[in-house]
Amino acid sequence: MIKAILIFNNHGKPRLIRFYEYFAEDVQQQIIRETFRLVSKRDNNVCNFLEGGSLIGGSDYKLIYRHYATLYFVFCVDSSESELGILDLIQVGCLHIDSVFVETLDKCFENVCELDLIFHMDKVHFILQEVVMGGMVLETNMNEIVGQVELQNRMEKSEGGFSAAPTRAVSAVKNMILPEMPRNINIGDINIKVPSLSPF
């Protein structure tokens, strides 16, 4: 099972953190620092597997990672996961250096960069959830993932997105057709006189 997915830059700044097992926030921060320390000091020409750090389970856990440009993509898995299967999830084929996740991000953002992870965090999390949920790999077919992302984008555009919600609400109120403006409201013993209101 995948225990955590960590993405951080060359300076150790986290860009996406997803833990599938509970750790207190201070322990999560220590895990991120220790993982960065373990992964960043390795040469590019060495194996992409290493034992997990002491905080995340030691030899019972493996860190499987890939370094792309300015970002490290690290999957922390337990001993029941196939290291090659996870590397295959990260690295598609021997000749490609893109992962299913990275390649999907690349297609969705047209040349993904670190800033896309920062400014489009909601979309990045959506893509990640299409690939992995609850620590289990759901989908590895990039075309399926991209199709779901495009469907989500179309739904957001048809709804006008979150930013258009106030405008839609005002428009709905303006377009309400009331038979006539009530003059007095009687609720039991309470009588409320409604003042004259100007139209919108």
PDB file of C-alpha atoms in Angstrom:
ATOM      1  CA  MET A   1       0.000   0.000   0.000  1.00  0.00           C
ATOM      2  CA  ILE A   2       1.147   3.525  -0.707  1.00  0.00           C
ATOM      3  CA  LYS A   3       1.669   5.318   2.595  1.00  0.00           C
ATOM      4  CA  ALA A   4       2.561   8.757   1.273  1.00  0.00           C
ATOM      5  CA  ILE A   5       3.193  10.728  -1.910  1.00  0.00           C
ATOM      6  CA  LEU A   6       5.575  13.637  -1.525  1.00  0.00           C
ATOM      7  CA  ILE A   7       6.553  16.188  -4.143  1.00  0.00           C
ATOM      8  CA  PHE A   8       9.127  18.785  -3.226  1.00  0.00           C
ATOM      9  CA  ASN A   9      11.514  21.029  -5.093  1.00  0.00           C
ATOM     10  CA  ASN A  10      15.325  20.975  -5.140  1.00  0.00           C
ATOM     11  CA  HIS A  11      15.369  23.109  -1.980  1.00  0.00           C
ATOM     12  CA  GLY A  12      13.079  20.796   0.004  1.00  0.00           C
ATOM     13  CA  LYS A  13       9.977  22.998  -0.220  1.00  0.00           C
ATOM     14  CA  PRO A  14       6.883  20.757  -0.295  1.00  0.00           C
ATOM     15  CA  ARG A  15       4.695  21.260  -3.353  1.00  0.00           C
ATOM     16  CA  LEU A  16       2.250  18.382  -2.838  1.00  0.00           C
ATOM     17  CA  ILE A  17       1.979  16.200   0.240  1.00  0.00           C
ATOM     18  CA  ARG A  18      -0.495  13.344   0.592  1.00  0.00           C
ATOM     19  CA  PHE A  19      -0.316  10.933   3.516  1.00  0.00           C
ATOM     20  CA  TYR A  20      -2.534   7.836   3.404  1.00  0.00           C
ATOM     21  CA  GLU A  21      -1.707   6.945   7.002  1.00  0.00           C
ATOM     22  CA  TYR A  22      -2.202   9.256   9.945  1.00  0.00           C
ATOM     23  CA  PHE A  23       0.843  11.093  11.273  1.00  0.00           C
ATOM     24  CA  ALA A  24       0.751  14.147  13.520  1.00  0.00           C
ATOM     25  CA  GLU A  25       1.622  17.360  11.686  1.00  0.00           C
ATOM     26  CA  ASP A  26       5.026  17.737  13.361  1.00  0.00           C
ATOM     27  CA  VAL A  27       5.885  14.124  12.466  1.00  0.00           C
ATOM     28  CA  GLN A  28       4.790  14.793   8.862  1.00  0.00           C
ATOM     29  CA  GLN A  29       7.185  17.749   8.714  1.00  0.00           C
ATOM     30  CA  GLN A  30      10.007  15.585  10.071  1.00  0.00           C
ATOM     31  CA  ILE A  31       9.201  12.860   7.517  1.00  0.00           C
ATOM     32  CA  ILE A  32       9.329  15.416   4.685  1.00  0.00           C
ATOM     33  CA  ARG A  33      12.697  16.759   5.878  1.00  0.00           C
ATOM     34  CA  GLU A  34      14.164  13.285   6.373  1.00  0.00           C
ATOM     35  CA  THR A  35      12.859  12.054   3.002  1.00  0.00           C
ATOM     36  CA  PHE A  36      14.311  15.105   1.243  1.00  0.00           C
ATOM     37  CA  ARG A  37      17.640  14.561   3.008  1.00  0.00           C
ATOM     38  CA  LEU A  38      17.722  10.886   1.961  1.00  0.00           C
ATOM     39  CA  VAL A  39      16.668  11.451  -1.645  1.00  0.00           C
ATOM     40  CA  SER A  40      18.486  14.696  -2.487  1.00  0.00           C
ATOM     41  CA  LYS A  41      21.945  13.454  -1.579  1.00  0.00           C
ATOM     42  CA  ARG A  42      21.765  10.544  -4.049  1.00  0.00           C
ATOM     43  CA  ASP A  43      23.335  10.706  -7.505  1.00  0.00           C
ATOM     44  CA  ASN A  44      21.100  10.664 -10.575  1.00  0.00           C
ATOM     45  CA  ASN A  45      22.672   7.440 -11.829  1.00  0.00           C
ATOM     46  CA  VAL A  46      21.869   5.288  -8.771  1.00  0.00           C
ATOM     47  CA  CYS A  47      18.859   3.077  -8.067  1.00  0.00           C
ATOM     48  CA  ASN A  48      15.548   4.858  -7.445  1.00  0.00           C
ATOM     49  CA  PHE A  49      14.683   2.621  -4.458  1.00  0.00           C
ATOM     50  CA  LEU A  50      15.884   3.102  -0.913  1.00  0.00           C
ATOM     51  CA  GLU A  51      14.768   2.070   2.535  1.00  0.00           C
ATOM     52  CA  GLY A  52      12.382   4.421   4.279  1.00  0.00           C
ATOM     53  CA  GLY A  53      13.714   6.693   6.947  1.00  0.00           C
ATOM     54  CA  SER A  54      13.496   5.895  10.649  1.00  0.00           C
ATOM     55  CA  LEU A  55      10.384   8.056  11.084  1.00  0.00           C
ATOM     56  CA  ILE A  56       8.275   6.365   8.441  1.00  0.00           C
ATOM     57  CA  GLY A  57       9.003   2.754   9.302  1.00  0.00           C
ATOM     58  CA  GLY A  58      12.638   2.011   8.483  1.00  0.00           C
ATOM     59  CA  SER A  59      13.318  -1.148   6.510  1.00  0.00           C
ATOM     60  CA  ASP A  60       9.629  -2.135   6.378  1.00  0.00           C
ATOM     61  CA  TYR A  61       9.016   0.793   4.027  1.00  0.00           C
ATOM     62  CA  LYS A  62      10.590   1.767   0.732  1.00  0.00           C
ATOM     63  CA  LEU A  63      11.022   5.171  -0.844  1.00  0.00           C
ATOM     64  CA  ILE A  64      10.618   5.019  -4.607  1.00  0.00           C
ATOM     65  CA  TYR A  65      11.409   8.305  -6.252  1.00  0.00           C
ATOM     66  CA  ARG A  66      12.123  10.081  -9.490  1.00  0.00           C
ATOM     67  CA  HIS A  67      13.784  13.478 -10.005  1.00  0.00           C
ATOM     68  CA  TYR A  68      12.393  15.647 -12.817  1.00  0.00           C
ATOM     69  CA  ALA A  69      13.939  19.073 -13.473  1.00  0.00           C
ATOM     70  CA  THR A  70      13.335  20.952 -10.206  1.00  0.00           C
ATOM     71  CA  LEU A  71      10.945  18.473  -8.555  1.00  0.00           C
ATOM     72  CA  TYR A  72      11.297  15.193  -6.665  1.00  0.00           C
ATOM     73  CA  PHE A  73       8.345  12.778  -6.880  1.00  0.00           C
ATOM     74  CA  VAL A  74       8.562  10.347  -3.955  1.00  0.00           C
ATOM     75  CA  PHE A  75       6.245   7.432  -3.188  1.00  0.00           C
ATOM     76  CA  CYS A  76       6.554   5.818   0.234  1.00  0.00           C
ATOM     77  CA  VAL A  77       5.229   2.252   0.138  1.00  0.00           C
ATOM     78  CA  ASP A  78       5.110  -0.682   2.507  1.00  0.00           C
ATOM     79  CA  SER A  79       6.666  -4.088   1.846  1.00  0.00           C
ATOM     80  CA  SER A  80       3.461  -5.443   0.249  1.00  0.00           C
ATOM     81  CA  GLU A  81       3.826  -3.117  -2.774  1.00  0.00           C
ATOM     82  CA  SER A  82       5.860  -4.093  -5.783  1.00  0.00           C
ATOM     83  CA  GLU A  83       8.757  -1.673  -6.123  1.00  0.00           C
ATOM     84  CA  LEU A  84       8.835  -2.201  -9.876  1.00  0.00           C
ATOM     85  CA  GLY A  85       5.077  -1.666 -10.091  1.00  0.00           C
ATOM     86  CA  ILE A  86       5.377   1.681  -8.329  1.00  0.00           C
ATOM     87  CA  LEU A  87       8.390   2.635 -10.436  1.00  0.00           C
ATOM     88  CA  ASP A  88       6.315   1.699 -13.476  1.00  0.00           C
ATOM     89  CA  LEU A  89       3.619   4.052 -12.179  1.00  0.00           C
ATOM     90  CA  ILE A  90       6.276   6.740 -11.885  1.00  0.00           C
ATOM     91  CA  GLN A  91       8.293   5.797 -14.966  1.00  0.00           C
ATOM     92  CA  VAL A  92       6.395   4.632 -18.056  1.00  0.00           C
ATOM     93  CA  GLY A  93       8.611   2.336 -20.079  1.00  0.00           C
ATOM     94  CA  CYS A  94      12.385   2.287 -20.260  1.00  0.00           C
ATOM     95  CA  LEU A  95      12.738   5.019 -22.881  1.00  0.00           C
ATOM     96  CA  HIS A  96      10.384   7.543 -21.271  1.00  0.00           C
ATOM     97  CA  ILE A  97      11.316   9.615 -18.283  1.00  0.00           C
ATOM     98  CA  ASP A  98       7.776  10.817 -17.662  1.00  0.00           C
ATOM     99  CA  SER A  99       5.460   9.185 -15.166  1.00  0.00           C
ATOM    100  CA  VAL A 100       1.767   8.535 -15.558  1.00  0.00           C
ATOM    101  CA  PHE A 101       1.196  11.286 -13.010  1.00  0.00           C
ATOM    102  CA  VAL A 102       3.793  13.672 -14.447  1.00  0.00           C
ATOM    103  CA  GLU A 103       2.789  13.022 -18.039  1.00  0.00           C
ATOM    104  CA  THR A 104      -0.871  13.607 -17.157  1.00  0.00           C
ATOM    105  CA  LEU A 105       0.072  16.867 -15.437  1.00  0.00           C
ATOM    106  CA  ASP A 106       2.097  17.776 -18.509  1.00  0.00           C
ATOM    107  CA  LYS A 107      -0.896  17.227 -20.804  1.00  0.00           C
ATOM    108  CA  CYS A 108      -3.291  19.113 -18.537  1.00  0.00           C
ATOM    109  CA  PHE A 109      -1.024  22.104 -17.954  1.00  0.00           C
ATOM    110  CA  GLU A 110       0.919  22.155 -21.257  1.00  0.00           C
ATOM    111  CA  ASN A 111       4.484  21.714 -19.986  1.00  0.00           C
ATOM    112  CA  VAL A 112       3.912  21.423 -16.264  1.00  0.00           C
ATOM    113  CA  CYS A 113       6.225  23.359 -13.992  1.00  0.00           C
ATOM    114  CA  GLU A 114       6.552  23.972 -10.284  1.00  0.00           C
ATOM    115  CA  LEU A 115       4.316  27.050 -10.484  1.00  0.00           C
ATOM    116  CA  ASP A 116       1.457  24.949 -11.881  1.00  0.00           C
ATOM    117  CA  LEU A 117       1.612  22.810  -8.732  1.00  0.00           C
ATOM    118  CA  ILE A 118       1.452  25.952  -6.606  1.00  0.00           C
ATOM    119  CA  PHE A 119      -1.278  27.907  -8.420  1.00  0.00           C
ATOM    120  CA  HIS A 120      -3.484  24.981  -9.530  1.00  0.00           C
ATOM    121  CA  MET A 121      -3.328  22.841  -6.407  1.00  0.00           C
ATOM    122  CA  ASP A 122      -6.998  21.833  -6.662  1.00  0.00           C
ATOM    123  CA  LYS A 123      -6.548  20.444 -10.156  1.00  0.00           C
ATOM    124  CA  VAL A 124      -3.314  18.664  -9.180  1.00  0.00           C
ATOM    125  CA  HIS A 125      -5.081  16.988  -6.255  1.00  0.00           C
ATOM    126  CA  PHE A 126      -7.937  15.977  -8.580  1.00  0.00           C
ATOM    127  CA  ILE A 127      -5.456  14.363 -10.971  1.00  0.00           C
ATOM    128  CA  LEU A 128      -3.690  12.595  -8.109  1.00  0.00           C
ATOM    129  CA  GLN A 129      -7.020  11.248  -6.849  1.00  0.00           C
ATOM    130  CA  GLU A 130      -7.703   9.829 -10.283  1.00  0.00           C
ATOM    131  CA  VAL A 131      -4.420   7.885 -10.049  1.00  0.00           C
ATOM    132  CA  VAL A 132      -4.247   6.975  -6.343  1.00  0.00           C
ATOM    133  CA  MET A 133      -6.963   6.968  -3.703  1.00  0.00           C
ATOM    134  CA  GLY A 134      -6.692   5.677  -0.166  1.00  0.00           C
ATOM    135  CA  GLY A 135      -3.188   4.412  -0.854  1.00  0.00           C
ATOM    136  CA  MET A 136      -4.304   2.151  -3.708  1.00  0.00           C
ATOM    137  CA  VAL A 137      -3.565   2.681  -7.395  1.00  0.00           C
ATOM    138  CA  LEU A 138      -6.865   3.227  -9.214  1.00  0.00           C
ATOM    139  CA  GLU A 139      -5.924   4.139 -12.759  1.00  0.00           C
ATOM    140  CA  THR A 140      -2.780   4.001 -14.847  1.00  0.00           C
ATOM    141  CA  ASN A 141      -4.311   4.715 -18.256  1.00  0.00           C
ATOM    142  CA  MET A 142      -3.321   8.306 -18.956  1.00  0.00           C
ATOM    143  CA  ASN A 143      -6.069   8.799 -21.567  1.00  0.00           C
ATOM    144  CA  GLU A 144      -8.737   7.862 -18.995  1.00  0.00           C
ATOM    145  CA  ILE A 145      -7.273  10.276 -16.450  1.00  0.00           C
ATOM    146  CA  VAL A 146      -7.040  13.129 -18.967  1.00  0.00           C
ATOM    147  CA  GLY A 147     -10.617  12.377 -20.067  1.00  0.00           C
ATOM    148  CA  GLN A 148     -11.862  12.727 -16.483  1.00  0.00           C
ATOM    149  CA  VAL A 149      -9.933  15.980 -16.037  1.00  0.00           C
ATOM    150  CA  GLU A 150     -11.436  17.383 -19.257  1.00  0.00           C
ATOM    151  CA  LEU A 151     -14.911  16.323 -18.094  1.00  0.00           C
ATOM    152  CA  GLN A 152     -14.328  18.114 -14.776  1.00  0.00           C
ATOM    153  CA  ASN A 153     -13.151  21.242 -16.637  1.00  0.00           C
ATOM    154  CA  ARG A 154     -16.278  21.220 -18.837  1.00  0.00           C
ATOM    155  CA  MET A 155     -18.507  20.888 -15.769  1.00  0.00           C
ATOM    156  CA  GLU A 156     -16.763  23.826 -14.083  1.00  0.00           C
ATOM    157  CA  LYS A 157     -17.119  25.973 -17.198  1.00  0.00           C
ATOM    158  CA  SER A 158     -20.805  25.126 -17.609  1.00  0.00           C
ATOM    159  CA  GLU A 159     -21.426  26.042 -13.978  1.00  0.00           C
ATOM    160  CA  GLY A 160     -19.364  29.189 -14.315  1.00  0.00           C
ATOM    161  CA  GLY A 161     -16.881  28.035 -11.695  1.00  0.00           C
ATOM    162  CA  PHE A 162     -16.675  29.163  -8.107  1.00  0.00           C
ATOM    163  CA  SER A 163     -15.903  32.768  -8.990  1.00  0.00           C
ATOM    164  CA  ALA A 164     -19.182  33.166 -10.878  1.00  0.00           C
ATOM    165  CA  ALA A 165     -21.366  31.965  -7.971  1.00  0.00           C
ATOM    166  CA  PRO A 166     -22.115  35.441  -6.527  1.00  0.00           C
ATOM    167  CA  THR A 167     -23.029  36.774  -9.969  1.00  0.00           C
ATOM    168  CA  ARG A 168     -25.340  33.823 -10.598  1.00  0.00           C
ATOM    169  CA  ALA A 169     -26.985  34.338  -7.192  1.00  0.00           C
ATOM    170  CA  VAL A 170     -27.675  38.034  -7.859  1.00  0.00           C
ATOM    171  CA  SER A 171     -28.970  37.211 -11.325  1.00  0.00           C
ATOM    172  CA  ALA A 172     -31.314  34.578  -9.909  1.00  0.00           C
ATOM    173  CA  VAL A 173     -32.739  37.038  -7.376  1.00  0.00           C
ATOM    174  CA  LYS A 174     -33.214  39.707 -10.061  1.00  0.00           C
ATOM    175  CA  ASN A 175     -35.035  37.246 -12.290  1.00  0.00           C
ATOM    176  CA  MET A 176     -37.426  36.038  -9.598  1.00  0.00           C
ATOM    177  CA  ILE A 177     -40.999  36.792 -10.555  1.00  0.00           C
ATOM    178  CA  LEU A 178     -43.213  37.524  -7.597  1.00  0.00           C
ATOM    179  CA  PRO A 179     -46.905  37.988  -8.273  1.00  0.00           C
ATOM    180  CA  GLU A 180     -46.914  41.158  -6.195  1.00  0.00           C
ATOM    181  CA  MET A 181     -44.818  42.557  -3.440  1.00  0.00           C
ATOM    182  CA  PRO A 182     -46.379  41.669  -0.070  1.00  0.00           C
ATOM    183  CA  ARG A 183     -47.533  44.722   1.910  1.00  0.00           C
ATOM    184  CA  ASN A 184     -48.207  43.118   5.255  1.00  0.00           C
ATOM    185  CA  ILE A 185     -46.984  39.853   6.701  1.00  0.00           C
ATOM    186  CA  ASN A 186     -49.087  38.239   9.415  1.00  0.00           C
ATOM    187  CA  ILE A 187     -47.573  35.464  11.462  1.00  0.00           C
ATOM    188  CA  GLY A 188     -49.896  34.540  14.303  1.00  0.00           C
ATOM    189  CA  ASP A 189     -50.173  37.578  16.560  1.00  0.00           C
ATOM    190  CA  ILE A 190     -47.308  39.354  14.813  1.00  0.00           C
ATOM    191  CA  ASN A 191     -48.123  41.855  12.086  1.00  0.00           C
ATOM    192  CA  ILE A 192     -45.209  43.154  10.014  1.00  0.00           C
ATOM    193  CA  LYS A 193     -45.671  46.051   7.638  1.00  0.00           C
ATOM    194  CA  VAL A 194     -43.279  45.751   4.651  1.00  0.00           C
ATOM    195  CA  PRO A 195     -41.849  49.075   3.481  1.00  0.00           C
ATOM    196  CA  SER A 196     -41.910  49.945  -0.196  1.00  0.00           C
ATOM    197  CA  LEU A 197     -38.789  48.649  -1.883  1.00  0.00           C
ATOM    198  CA  SER A 198     -37.392  49.952  -5.118  1.00  0.00           C
ATOM    199  CA  PRO A 199     -36.839  47.389  -7.880  1.00  0.00           C
ATOM    200  CA  PHE A 200     -33.299  46.236  -8.650  1.00  0.00           C
TER     201      PHE A 200
END
